[in-house]
Coordinates of C-alpha atoms and ligand atoms in Angstrom, one line a residue:
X1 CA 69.7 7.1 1.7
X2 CA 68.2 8.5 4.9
X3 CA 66.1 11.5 4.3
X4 CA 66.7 14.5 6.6
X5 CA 63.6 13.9 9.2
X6 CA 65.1 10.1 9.7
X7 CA 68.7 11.6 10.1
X8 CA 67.2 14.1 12.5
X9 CA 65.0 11.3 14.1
X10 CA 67.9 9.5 14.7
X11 CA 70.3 12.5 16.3
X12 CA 67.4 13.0 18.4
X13 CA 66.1 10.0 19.5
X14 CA 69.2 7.2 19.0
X15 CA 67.5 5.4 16.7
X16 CA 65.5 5.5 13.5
X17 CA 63.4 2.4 12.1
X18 CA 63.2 2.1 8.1
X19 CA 60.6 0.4 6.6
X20 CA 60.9 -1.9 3.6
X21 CA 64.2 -1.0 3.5
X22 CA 65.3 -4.7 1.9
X23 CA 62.5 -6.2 -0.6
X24 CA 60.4 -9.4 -0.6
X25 CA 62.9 -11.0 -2.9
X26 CA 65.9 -10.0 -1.1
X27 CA 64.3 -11.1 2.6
X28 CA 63.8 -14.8 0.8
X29 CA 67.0 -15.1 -0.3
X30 CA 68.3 -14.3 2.9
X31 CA 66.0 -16.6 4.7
X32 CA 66.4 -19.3 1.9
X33 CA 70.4 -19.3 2.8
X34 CA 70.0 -19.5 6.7
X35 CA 67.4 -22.2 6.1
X36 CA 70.8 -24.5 4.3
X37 CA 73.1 -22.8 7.3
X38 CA 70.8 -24.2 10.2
X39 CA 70.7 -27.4 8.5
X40 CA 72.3 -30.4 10.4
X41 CA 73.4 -28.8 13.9
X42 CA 71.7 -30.0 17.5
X43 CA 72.3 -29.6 20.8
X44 CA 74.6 -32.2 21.1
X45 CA 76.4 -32.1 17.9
X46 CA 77.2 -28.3 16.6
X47 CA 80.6 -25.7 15.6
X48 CA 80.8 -23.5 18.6
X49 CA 82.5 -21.2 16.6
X50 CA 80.2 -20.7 14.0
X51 CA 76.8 -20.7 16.5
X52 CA 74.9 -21.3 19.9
X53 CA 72.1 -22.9 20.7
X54 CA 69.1 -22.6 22.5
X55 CA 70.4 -24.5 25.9
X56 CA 66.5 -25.5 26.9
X57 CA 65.9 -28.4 24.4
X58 CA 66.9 -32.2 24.5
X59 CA 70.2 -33.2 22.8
X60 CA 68.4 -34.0 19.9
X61 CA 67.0 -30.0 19.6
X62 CA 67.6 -27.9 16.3
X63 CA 66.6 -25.0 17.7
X64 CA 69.8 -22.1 17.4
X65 CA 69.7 -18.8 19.4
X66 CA 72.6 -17.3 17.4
X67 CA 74.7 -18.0 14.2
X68 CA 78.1 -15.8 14.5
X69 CA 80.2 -13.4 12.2
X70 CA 77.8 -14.3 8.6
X71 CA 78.8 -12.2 6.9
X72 CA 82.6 -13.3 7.3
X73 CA 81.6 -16.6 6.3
X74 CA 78.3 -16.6 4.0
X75 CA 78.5 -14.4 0.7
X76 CA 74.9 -13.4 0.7
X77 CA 75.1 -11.8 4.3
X78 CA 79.0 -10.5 3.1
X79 CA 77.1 -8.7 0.0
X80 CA 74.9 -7.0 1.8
X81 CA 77.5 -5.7 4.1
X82 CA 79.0 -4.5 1.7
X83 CA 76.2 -2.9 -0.6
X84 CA 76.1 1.0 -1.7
X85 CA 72.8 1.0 -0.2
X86 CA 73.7 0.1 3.2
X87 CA 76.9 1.9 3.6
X88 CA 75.2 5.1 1.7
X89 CA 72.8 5.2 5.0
X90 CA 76.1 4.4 7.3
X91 CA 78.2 7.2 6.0
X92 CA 75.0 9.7 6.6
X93 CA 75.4 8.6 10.4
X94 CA 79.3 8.2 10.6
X95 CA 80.9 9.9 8.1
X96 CA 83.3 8.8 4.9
X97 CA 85.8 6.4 6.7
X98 CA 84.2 3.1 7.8
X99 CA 84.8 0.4 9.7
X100 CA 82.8 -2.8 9.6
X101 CA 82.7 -4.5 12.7
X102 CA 81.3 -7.5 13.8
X103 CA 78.0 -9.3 12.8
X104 CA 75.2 -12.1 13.9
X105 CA 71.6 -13.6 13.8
X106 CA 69.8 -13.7 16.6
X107 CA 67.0 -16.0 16.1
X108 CA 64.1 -16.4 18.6
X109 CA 62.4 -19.5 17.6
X110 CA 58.8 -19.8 18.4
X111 CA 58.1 -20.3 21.9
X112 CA 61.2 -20.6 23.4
X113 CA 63.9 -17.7 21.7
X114 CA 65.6 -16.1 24.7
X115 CA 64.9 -13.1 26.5
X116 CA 67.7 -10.2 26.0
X117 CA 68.1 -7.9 29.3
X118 CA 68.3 -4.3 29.0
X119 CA 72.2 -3.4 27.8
X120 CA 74.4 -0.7 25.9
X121 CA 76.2 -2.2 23.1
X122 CA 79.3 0.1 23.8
X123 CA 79.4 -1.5 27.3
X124 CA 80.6 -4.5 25.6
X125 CA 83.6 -2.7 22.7
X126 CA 84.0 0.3 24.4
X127 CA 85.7 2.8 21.6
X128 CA 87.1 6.7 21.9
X129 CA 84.3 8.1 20.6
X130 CA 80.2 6.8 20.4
X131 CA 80.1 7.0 16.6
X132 CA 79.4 3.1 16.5
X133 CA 75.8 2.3 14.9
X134 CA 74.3 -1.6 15.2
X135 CA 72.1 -2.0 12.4
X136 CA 69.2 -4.9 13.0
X137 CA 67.2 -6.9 9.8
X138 CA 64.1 -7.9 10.7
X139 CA 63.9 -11.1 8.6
X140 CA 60.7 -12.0 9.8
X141 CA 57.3 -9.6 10.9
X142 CA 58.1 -8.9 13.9
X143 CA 56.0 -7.9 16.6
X144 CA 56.1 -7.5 20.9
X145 CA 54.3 -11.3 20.9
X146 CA 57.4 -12.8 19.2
X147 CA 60.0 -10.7 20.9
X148 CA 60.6 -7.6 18.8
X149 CA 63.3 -5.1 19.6
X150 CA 62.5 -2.8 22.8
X151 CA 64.4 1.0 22.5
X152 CA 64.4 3.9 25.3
X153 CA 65.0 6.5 23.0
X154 CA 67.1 10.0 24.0
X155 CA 69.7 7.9 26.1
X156 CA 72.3 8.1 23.7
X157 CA 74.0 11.5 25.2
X158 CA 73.7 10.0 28.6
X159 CA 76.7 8.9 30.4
X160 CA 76.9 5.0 29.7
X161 CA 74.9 3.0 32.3
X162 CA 76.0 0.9 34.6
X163 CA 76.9 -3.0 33.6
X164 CA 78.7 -4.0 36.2
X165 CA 78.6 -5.6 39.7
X166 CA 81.2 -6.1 42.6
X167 CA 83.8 -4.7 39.6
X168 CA 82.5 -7.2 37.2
X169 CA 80.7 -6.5 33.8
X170 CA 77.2 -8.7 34.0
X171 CA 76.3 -8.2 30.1
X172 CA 73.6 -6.2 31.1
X173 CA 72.5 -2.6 32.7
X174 CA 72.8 -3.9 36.4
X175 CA 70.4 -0.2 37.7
X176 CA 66.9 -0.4 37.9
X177 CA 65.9 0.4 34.5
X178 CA 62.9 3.1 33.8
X179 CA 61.1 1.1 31.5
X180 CA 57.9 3.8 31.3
X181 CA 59.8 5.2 28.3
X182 CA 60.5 1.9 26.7
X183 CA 59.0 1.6 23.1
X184 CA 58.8 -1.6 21.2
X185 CA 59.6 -1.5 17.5
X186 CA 57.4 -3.6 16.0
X187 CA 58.2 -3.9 12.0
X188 CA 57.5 -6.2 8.6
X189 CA 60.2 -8.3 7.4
X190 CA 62.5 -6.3 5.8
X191 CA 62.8 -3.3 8.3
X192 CA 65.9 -2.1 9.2
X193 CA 66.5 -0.5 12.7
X194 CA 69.8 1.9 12.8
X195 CA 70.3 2.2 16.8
X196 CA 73.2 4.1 18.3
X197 CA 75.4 2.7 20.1
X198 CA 74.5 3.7 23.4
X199 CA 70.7 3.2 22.8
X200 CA 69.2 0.8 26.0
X201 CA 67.9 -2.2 24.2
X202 CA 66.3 -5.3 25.0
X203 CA 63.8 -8.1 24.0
X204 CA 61.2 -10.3 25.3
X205 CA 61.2 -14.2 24.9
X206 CA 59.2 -15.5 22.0
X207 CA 55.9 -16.4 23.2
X208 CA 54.2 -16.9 19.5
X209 CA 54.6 -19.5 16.9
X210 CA 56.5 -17.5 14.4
X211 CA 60.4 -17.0 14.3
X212 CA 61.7 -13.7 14.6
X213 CA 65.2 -13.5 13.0
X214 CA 67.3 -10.6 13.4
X215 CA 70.3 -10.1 11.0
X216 CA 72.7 -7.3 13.1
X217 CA 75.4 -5.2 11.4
X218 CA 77.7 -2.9 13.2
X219 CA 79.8 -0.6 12.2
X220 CA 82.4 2.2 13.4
X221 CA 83.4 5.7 12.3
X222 CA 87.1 4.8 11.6
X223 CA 88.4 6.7 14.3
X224 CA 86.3 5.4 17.0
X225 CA 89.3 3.0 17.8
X226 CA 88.7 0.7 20.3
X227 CA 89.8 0.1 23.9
X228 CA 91.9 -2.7 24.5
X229 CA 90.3 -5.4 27.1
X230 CA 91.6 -8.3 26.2
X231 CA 90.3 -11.6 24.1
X232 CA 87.1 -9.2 23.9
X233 CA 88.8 -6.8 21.6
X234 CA 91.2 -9.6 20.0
X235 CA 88.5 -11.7 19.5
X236 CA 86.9 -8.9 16.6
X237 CA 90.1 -8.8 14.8
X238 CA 89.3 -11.2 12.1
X239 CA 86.4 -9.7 11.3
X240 CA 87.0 -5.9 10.7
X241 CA 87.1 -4.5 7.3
X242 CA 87.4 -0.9 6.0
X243 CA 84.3 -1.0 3.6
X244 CA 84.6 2.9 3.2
X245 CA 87.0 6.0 3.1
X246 CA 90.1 5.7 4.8
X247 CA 92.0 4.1 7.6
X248 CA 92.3 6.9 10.4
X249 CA 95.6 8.0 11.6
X250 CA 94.2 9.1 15.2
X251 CA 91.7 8.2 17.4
X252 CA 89.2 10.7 18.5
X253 CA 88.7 10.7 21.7
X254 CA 85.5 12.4 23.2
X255 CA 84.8 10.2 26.4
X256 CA 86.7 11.0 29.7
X257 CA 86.0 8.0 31.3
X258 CA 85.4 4.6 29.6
X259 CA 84.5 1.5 32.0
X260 CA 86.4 -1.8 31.3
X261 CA 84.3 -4.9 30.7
X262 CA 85.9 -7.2 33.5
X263 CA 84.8 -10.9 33.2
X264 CA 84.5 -12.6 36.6
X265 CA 84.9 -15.7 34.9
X266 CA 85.5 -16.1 31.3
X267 CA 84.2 -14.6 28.3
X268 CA 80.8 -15.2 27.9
X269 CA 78.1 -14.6 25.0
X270 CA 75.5 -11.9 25.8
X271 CA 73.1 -14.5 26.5
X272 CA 75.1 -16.6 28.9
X273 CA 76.3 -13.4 30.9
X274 CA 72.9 -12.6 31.2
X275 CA 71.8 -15.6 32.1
X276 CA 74.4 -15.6 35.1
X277 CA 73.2 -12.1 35.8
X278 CA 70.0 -13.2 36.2
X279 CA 70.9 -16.1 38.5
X280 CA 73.1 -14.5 40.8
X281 CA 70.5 -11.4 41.3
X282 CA 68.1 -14.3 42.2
X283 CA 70.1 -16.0 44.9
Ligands
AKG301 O1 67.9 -9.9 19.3 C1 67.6 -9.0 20.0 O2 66.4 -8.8 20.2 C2 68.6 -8.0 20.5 C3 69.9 -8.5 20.4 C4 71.0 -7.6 21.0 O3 70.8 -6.6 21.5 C5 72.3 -8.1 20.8 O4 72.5 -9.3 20.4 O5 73.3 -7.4 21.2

């Protein structure tokens, strides 16, 4: 459970870090299973559905940037999920009804993990209301050298940001971002950072030789309902679970205006958008 400085940390600033909130035990369990997971898949030869990988490696290269959706499809990541522990700390931030909503690992391998742009995650599952939390597992120390997560705190009652260019959402916050307010949050394995959904984000590329693994959770107040846009929205379906309370009956609605994430081309990862992003603005 949160105690009431970290719920009023994370009210006022849009995001609270929790130390040693999984143990020593439970971080090599994790990491033991996503060891067997990785196993087998290259550049060449790997399930699309199931992960990406990094793109700048030979054929033959191992290295993954993301698995998706683990804990639809790996019990260990499911359990936790689904544990009292976890959901105690949701329902201090959300309230009784819950919604579990999608998950991933985002893995940075030494030297080479990929950069992540400045971005709202509402920008990309834009709901009726901003009670959506993404909750990231450090699985490994991680510090600014191996990419850790980058906040600017007390955005989170700001109007969202703008993603987009020409009409077309770019995965990324497409203003000159004020990064003199930016705070890395450096943290041991086994730190848990709650960040609201409308916290600015980003990371740096690894540039040590130690992994940095992120497990991310998200969740949703059950009556943040979600805006239809498309195979975006569709594409969650399989993956939401109430894990708490009740199934609303209406959508609260607190937002007057709620942008549309238009793909120019097709849907695109986080990474890939960005990467297009990031192309186009050099051109
Ligand atoms: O892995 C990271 O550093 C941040 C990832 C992130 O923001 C995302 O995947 O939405």
């Amino acid at each position: 459970m949160f105690t009431a400085p970290q719920l009023e940390e994370y009210r006022r600033e849009g995001y609270v870090l929790f130390s040693e909130f999984l143990s020593p035990a439970e971080i090599a369990a994790l990491r033991a299973d996503l060891d067997s997971i990785a196993t087998g898949n290259s550049l060449a030869s790997h399930d699309k559905t199931r992960l990406e990988m990094e793109p700048d490696q030979p054929p033959a290269g191992r290295l993954i940037r993301r698995l998706y959706e683990p804990c639809t499809h790996y019990p260990s990541f499911r359990a936790l999920s689904d544990s009292a522990k976890l959901l105690d700390c949701v329902e201090q931030l959300l309230g009784p009804d819950l919604i579990f909503h999608y998950s991933k690992i985002n893995m940075k391998p030494p030297h080479i993990g990929s950069v992540v742009d400045w971005h709202q995650d509402w920008s990309y599952y834009p709901l009726t209301n901003r009670d959506s939390v993404s909750i990231l597992f450090y699985l490994d120390d991680a510090s600014v050298e191996n990419g850790c997560l980058q906040v600017i705190p007390r955005q989170h009652l700001q109007p969202l940001i703008d993603h987009t260019t020409g009409g077309f959402f770019r995965g990324k916050i497409t203003e000159k971002v004020d990064e003199s307010h930016a705070l890395p949050l450096e943290g041991k394995a086994g730190s848990v950072i709650f960040m609201h959904c409308m916290t600015p984000h980003a990371s740096l590329t690894n540039t040590s030789d130690k992994p940095r693994r992120t497990l991310i959770l998200s969740y949703r107040a059950a009556d943040a309902y979600p805006i239809y846009c498309g195979v975006m929205s569709t594409s969650a379906d399989p993956h939401l679970r109430l894990v708490r309370g009740q199934y609303a009956t209406a959508a609260r609605v607190t937002e007057r205006r709620i942008p549309i994430p238009r793909y120019e081309t097709k849907v695109a990862s986080l990474y890939e958008l960005q990467e297009q992003a990031r192309a186009a603005e050099k051109k």
